[in-house]
Amino acid sequence: MLRLFGRRGEVQQVERVGEHFRLITIGGNDLVDRAWTVGDMTQFSFGGWESRAYTPLSYDAARGSLEFLGYMHGNGIGSAWLESLRIGDPCVLVGPRTAVNLDVVTRPAMFFGDETSFSTAAAMRATLHGYRAVSFVFEVTSPENCAPVLDRLGLDEATLFRREADDRHLDALERHVLGAFQPSMRAVFTGKAASIARLYKAARREGISGKQITNVAYWAPGRKGFSGVQR
Ligand SMILES: Cc1cc2nc3c(=O)[nH]c(=O)nc-3n(C[C@H](O)[C@H](O)[C@H](O)COP(=O)(O)OP(=O)(O)OC[C@H]3O[C@@H](n4cnc5c(N)ncnc54)[C@H](O)[C@@H]3O)c2cc1C
């Protein structure tokens, strides 16, 4: 159980970034000098077997602190926890642990995701090549609400697609991603499981090698607490 094996931390900063996001800094002695591969996630424990995954966008090994951006979609313990967080609150976490290794993503690169992926996208900045030659594409519920959040993360050049009923926006999104794909490109697909699966299949149909693409599903409607199974 995570509470038995987890590390203890404390909320050091809470920044409200728009209505639906919180930029959280967690710190503590247990987090000093941990191994961190950019793209690793941390799992926060909510008692028993319940935990939720979030991706540090930065980690300071000397200070023992990590920072992540959490999206409050409004319907889960993770979402409610983010909204409730105050400086000094204790927490129990596991990780950083493997989710996607962004350090090995060569350029040019394509990064696809949604609101839950902004923190992972921002973690690209901590890689050797930073944001250079990365095309960021996101499906989001409200481009108006997300644009200032992406500005805050230095991701203002990202291309946003507004979600539509029955995922109709994915037709245009798929065309955009495949149209921008270059032969030597690496791709990282994160976020909603069904969107990733669709993009992956479309890319494979276009002859793009599966080795060029890393998929990590972050959530799926009706399912709780994804931990990130990599394919
Ligand atoms: C490896 C990994 C890294 C992740 N990193 C981040 C991160 O850095 N920042 C971040 O914000 N999230 C991140 N996530 C996603 C986050 O863990 C999930 O959104 C998680 O479900 C949130 O927990 P919850 O308790 O709020 O909702 P849950 O209790 O898990 O789910 C309750 C309901 O809400 C739905 N739901 C979950 N997420 C969404 C959503 N985004 N939009 C609409 N409905 C949703 C579920 O389908 C379910 O029906 C990551 C996930 C993984 C696997």
CSV table of C-alpha atoms in Angstrom, one decimal, residues 17-222:
chain,number,residue,atom,x,y,z
A,17,VAL,CA,-3.2,29.1,-12.9
A,18,GLY,CA,-6.6,29.9,-14.4
A,19,GLU,CA,-9.8,28.4,-13.1
A,20,HIS,CA,-9.1,24.7,-13.6
A,21,PHE,CA,-5.4,24.3,-13.0
A,22,ARG,CA,-3.0,24.4,-10.0
A,23,LEU,CA,0.8,24.6,-10.2
A,24,ILE,CA,1.9,22.7,-7.1
A,25,THR,CA,5.3,22.5,-5.4
A,26,ILE,CA,5.9,19.5,-3.1
A,27,GLY,CA,9.0,19.3,-1.0
A,28,GLY,CA,10.5,17.3,1.9
A,29,ASN,CA,13.6,15.4,3.0
A,30,ASP,CA,12.3,12.2,1.6
A,31,LEU,CA,12.5,13.8,-1.9
A,32,VAL,CA,16.2,14.8,-1.7
A,33,ASP,CA,18.5,13.1,-4.2
A,34,ARG,CA,16.0,10.9,-5.9
A,35,ALA,CA,16.6,9.6,-9.4
A,36,TRP,CA,14.4,11.5,-11.9
A,37,THR,CA,14.1,10.9,-15.6
A,38,VAL,CA,12.2,13.7,-17.3
A,39,GLY,CA,8.7,12.4,-17.9
A,40,ASP,CA,8.5,10.3,-14.8
A,41,MET,CA,5.3,10.5,-12.8
A,42,THR,CA,4.6,10.6,-9.1
A,43,GLN,CA,1.6,8.8,-7.5
A,44,PHE,CA,-0.1,10.6,-4.6
A,45,SER,CA,-1.8,8.4,-2.1
A,46,PHE,CA,-5.3,8.9,-0.9
A,47,GLY,CA,-5.5,6.0,1.6
A,48,GLY,CA,-6.0,2.3,0.9
A,49,TRP,CA,-5.2,1.5,-2.7
A,50,GLU,CA,-6.3,4.8,-4.0
A,51,SER,CA,-3.7,6.9,-5.7
A,52,ARG,CA,-3.5,9.4,-8.6
A,53,ALA,CA,-0.7,10.1,-11.0
A,54,TYR,CA,0.8,13.5,-11.8
A,55,THR,CA,3.9,14.4,-13.8
A,56,PRO,CA,6.6,16.7,-12.4
A,57,LEU,CA,7.6,19.4,-14.8
A,58,SER,CA,10.7,20.0,-12.8
A,59,TYR,CA,12.6,18.3,-9.9
A,60,ASP,CA,15.2,19.9,-7.7
A,61,ALA,CA,17.2,17.0,-6.2
A,62,ALA,CA,19.3,19.2,-3.9
A,63,ARG,CA,16.3,20.9,-2.4
A,64,GLY,CA,14.1,17.8,-2.5
A,65,SER,CA,11.2,19.5,-4.3
A,66,LEU,CA,9.1,18.9,-7.4
A,67,GLU,CA,6.6,20.9,-9.3
A,68,PHE,CA,3.6,19.7,-11.3
A,69,LEU,CA,0.6,21.2,-13.0
A,70,GLY,CA,-2.7,19.5,-12.0
A,71,TYR,CA,-5.9,19.8,-14.0
A,72,MET,CA,-9.2,19.9,-12.0
A,73,HIS,CA,-11.7,18.2,-14.3
A,74,GLY,CA,-14.2,18.3,-11.4
A,75,ASN,CA,-15.1,14.7,-10.9
A,76,GLY,CA,-12.6,12.7,-8.8
A,77,ILE,CA,-10.6,12.6,-5.6
A,78,GLY,CA,-7.5,13.8,-7.4
A,79,SER,CA,-9.3,16.8,-8.8
A,80,ALA,CA,-10.9,17.6,-5.4
A,81,TRP,CA,-7.5,17.2,-3.7
A,82,LEU,CA,-5.9,19.7,-6.1
A,83,GLU,CA,-8.6,22.2,-5.3
A,84,SER,CA,-8.2,21.8,-1.6
A,85,LEU,CA,-4.4,22.1,-1.4
A,86,ARG,CA,-2.9,24.7,0.9
A,87,ILE,CA,0.7,25.5,1.8
A,88,GLY,CA,1.9,23.2,4.6
A,89,ASP,CA,-0.5,20.3,3.8
A,90,PRO,CA,1.2,16.9,4.2
A,91,CYS,CA,1.0,14.3,1.4
A,92,VAL,CA,2.3,10.8,0.7
A,93,LEU,CA,3.7,9.9,-2.7
A,94,VAL,CA,5.5,7.3,-4.6
A,95,GLY,CA,8.1,8.1,-7.2
A,96,PRO,CA,9.3,9.8,-9.4
A,97,ARG,CA,8.7,6.5,-11.3
A,98,THR,CA,8.7,5.5,-15.0
A,99,ALA,CA,6.0,6.7,-17.3
A,100,VAL,CA,7.6,8.1,-20.4
A,101,ASN,CA,11.3,8.9,-20.9
A,102,LEU,CA,11.3,12.4,-22.5
A,103,ASP,CA,15.1,12.5,-22.4
A,104,VAL,CA,15.4,10.1,-25.3
A,105,VAL,CA,12.9,11.9,-27.5
A,106,THR,CA,15.0,13.1,-30.4
A,107,ARG,CA,14.1,16.2,-32.5
A,108,PRO,CA,12.0,17.0,-34.5
A,109,ALA,CA,9.2,15.7,-32.2
A,110,MET,CA,5.5,15.8,-32.0
A,111,PHE,CA,3.7,16.0,-28.6
A,112,PHE,CA,0.0,15.3,-28.4
A,113,GLY,CA,-2.1,15.5,-25.3
A,114,ASP,CA,-4.9,17.3,-23.5
A,115,GLU,CA,-5.2,19.3,-20.2
A,116,THR,CA,-3.8,16.5,-18.2
A,117,SER,CA,-0.7,16.5,-20.4
A,118,PHE,CA,0.3,20.2,-20.0
A,119,SER,CA,2.7,19.3,-17.1
A,120,THR,CA,4.4,16.5,-19.1
A,121,ALA,CA,4.6,18.9,-22.1
A,122,ALA,CA,6.3,21.5,-19.8
A,123,ALA,CA,8.7,18.8,-18.6
A,124,MET,CA,10.1,18.8,-22.1
A,125,ARG,CA,11.8,22.1,-21.2
A,126,ALA,CA,14.0,20.1,-18.7
A,127,THR,CA,15.4,17.9,-21.5
A,128,LEU,CA,18.7,18.6,-23.3
A,129,HIS,CA,17.0,20.2,-26.3
A,130,GLY,CA,14.2,21.9,-24.3
A,131,TYR,CA,11.1,22.9,-26.4
A,132,ARG,CA,13.3,23.2,-29.6
A,133,ALA,CA,11.7,21.6,-32.7
A,134,VAL,CA,8.8,20.1,-30.7
A,135,SER,CA,5.3,20.6,-32.2
A,136,PHE,CA,2.7,20.6,-29.4
A,137,VAL,CA,-0.9,19.7,-30.2
A,138,PHE,CA,-3.6,19.6,-27.6
A,139,GLU,CA,-7.3,18.7,-27.6
A,140,VAL,CA,-9.0,20.8,-24.9
A,141,THR,CA,-12.5,21.7,-23.7
A,142,SER,CA,-11.8,25.4,-23.6
A,143,PRO,CA,-9.0,27.0,-25.7
A,144,GLU,CA,-9.9,30.3,-24.1
A,145,ASN,CA,-9.2,29.0,-20.6
A,146,CYS,CA,-6.2,26.9,-21.6
A,147,ALA,CA,-4.3,29.6,-23.6
A,148,PRO,CA,-3.1,31.6,-20.5
A,149,VAL,CA,-2.1,28.4,-18.8
A,150,LEU,CA,0.0,27.4,-21.8
A,151,ASP,CA,1.5,31.0,-21.9
A,152,ARG,CA,2.5,30.6,-18.3
A,153,LEU,CA,4.4,27.4,-19.3
A,154,GLY,CA,6.0,28.9,-22.3
A,155,LEU,CA,3.9,26.7,-24.6
A,156,ASP,CA,2.1,29.6,-26.3
A,157,GLU,CA,2.9,28.2,-29.8
A,158,ALA,CA,0.9,25.0,-29.2
A,159,THR,CA,-1.9,24.2,-31.5
A,160,LEU,CA,-5.3,23.8,-29.8
A,161,PHE,CA,-8.3,21.9,-31.0
A,162,ARG,CA,-11.6,22.4,-29.2
A,163,ARG,CA,-13.4,19.2,-28.2
A,164,GLU,CA,-16.6,18.6,-30.1
A,165,ALA,CA,-19.5,16.2,-29.6
A,166,ASP,CA,-18.7,12.6,-30.6
A,167,ASP,CA,-15.0,13.6,-30.9
A,168,ARG,CA,-15.7,15.2,-34.3
A,169,HIS,CA,-12.7,17.5,-33.8
A,170,LEU,CA,-10.4,14.5,-34.1
A,171,ASP,CA,-10.8,14.4,-37.9
A,172,ALA,CA,-9.1,17.8,-38.2
A,173,LEU,CA,-6.7,17.1,-35.4
A,174,GLU,CA,-5.6,13.8,-37.1
A,175,ARG,CA,-5.1,15.6,-40.4
A,176,HIS,CA,-3.0,18.3,-38.7
A,177,VAL,CA,-0.8,15.8,-36.9
A,178,LEU,CA,-0.2,13.6,-39.9
A,179,GLY,CA,0.2,16.6,-42.2
A,180,ALA,CA,3.0,18.0,-39.9
A,181,PHE,CA,4.7,14.6,-39.5
A,182,GLN,CA,8.3,14.5,-40.8
A,183,PRO,CA,10.0,11.2,-41.7
A,184,SER,CA,12.5,11.3,-38.8
A,185,MET,CA,10.0,12.6,-36.3
A,186,ARG,CA,9.5,11.1,-32.8
A,187,ALA,CA,6.0,11.3,-31.3
A,188,VAL,CA,4.7,11.2,-27.8
A,189,PHE,CA,0.9,10.7,-27.4
A,190,THR,CA,-0.5,11.3,-23.9
A,191,GLY,CA,-3.9,12.1,-22.4
A,192,LYS,CA,-7.3,10.5,-23.3
A,193,ALA,CA,-6.9,6.8,-24.1
A,194,ALA,CA,-9.4,6.8,-27.1
A,195,SER,CA,-7.7,9.8,-28.7
A,196,ILE,CA,-4.3,8.3,-28.4
A,197,ALA,CA,-5.5,5.0,-29.8
A,198,ARG,CA,-7.1,6.7,-32.8
A,199,LEU,CA,-4.0,8.9,-33.6
A,200,TYR,CA,-1.7,5.9,-33.2
A,201,LYS,CA,-3.7,3.8,-35.6
A,202,ALA,CA,-3.9,6.7,-38.1
A,203,ALA,CA,-0.1,7.2,-37.9
A,204,ARG,CA,0.6,3.5,-38.4
A,205,ARG,CA,-1.8,3.5,-41.5
A,206,GLU,CA,0.3,6.3,-42.9
A,207,GLY,CA,3.4,4.0,-42.6
A,208,ILE,CA,4.9,5.7,-39.5
A,209,SER,CA,6.8,3.1,-37.5
A,210,GLY,CA,5.5,2.1,-34.1
A,211,LYS,CA,9.0,2.7,-32.8
A,212,GLN,CA,8.7,6.4,-33.5
A,213,ILE,CA,5.7,6.7,-31.2
A,214,THR,CA,5.3,6.5,-27.4
A,215,ASN,CA,1.8,6.2,-26.1
A,216,VAL,CA,0.8,6.8,-22.5
A,217,ALA,CA,-2.9,6.9,-21.6
A,218,TYR,CA,-3.7,9.2,-18.7
A,219,TRP,CA,-7.4,8.7,-18.4
A,220,ALA,CA,-10.5,7.2,-20.0
A,221,PRO,CA,-14.2,8.1,-19.4
A,222,GLY,CA,-15.7,6.0,-16.6
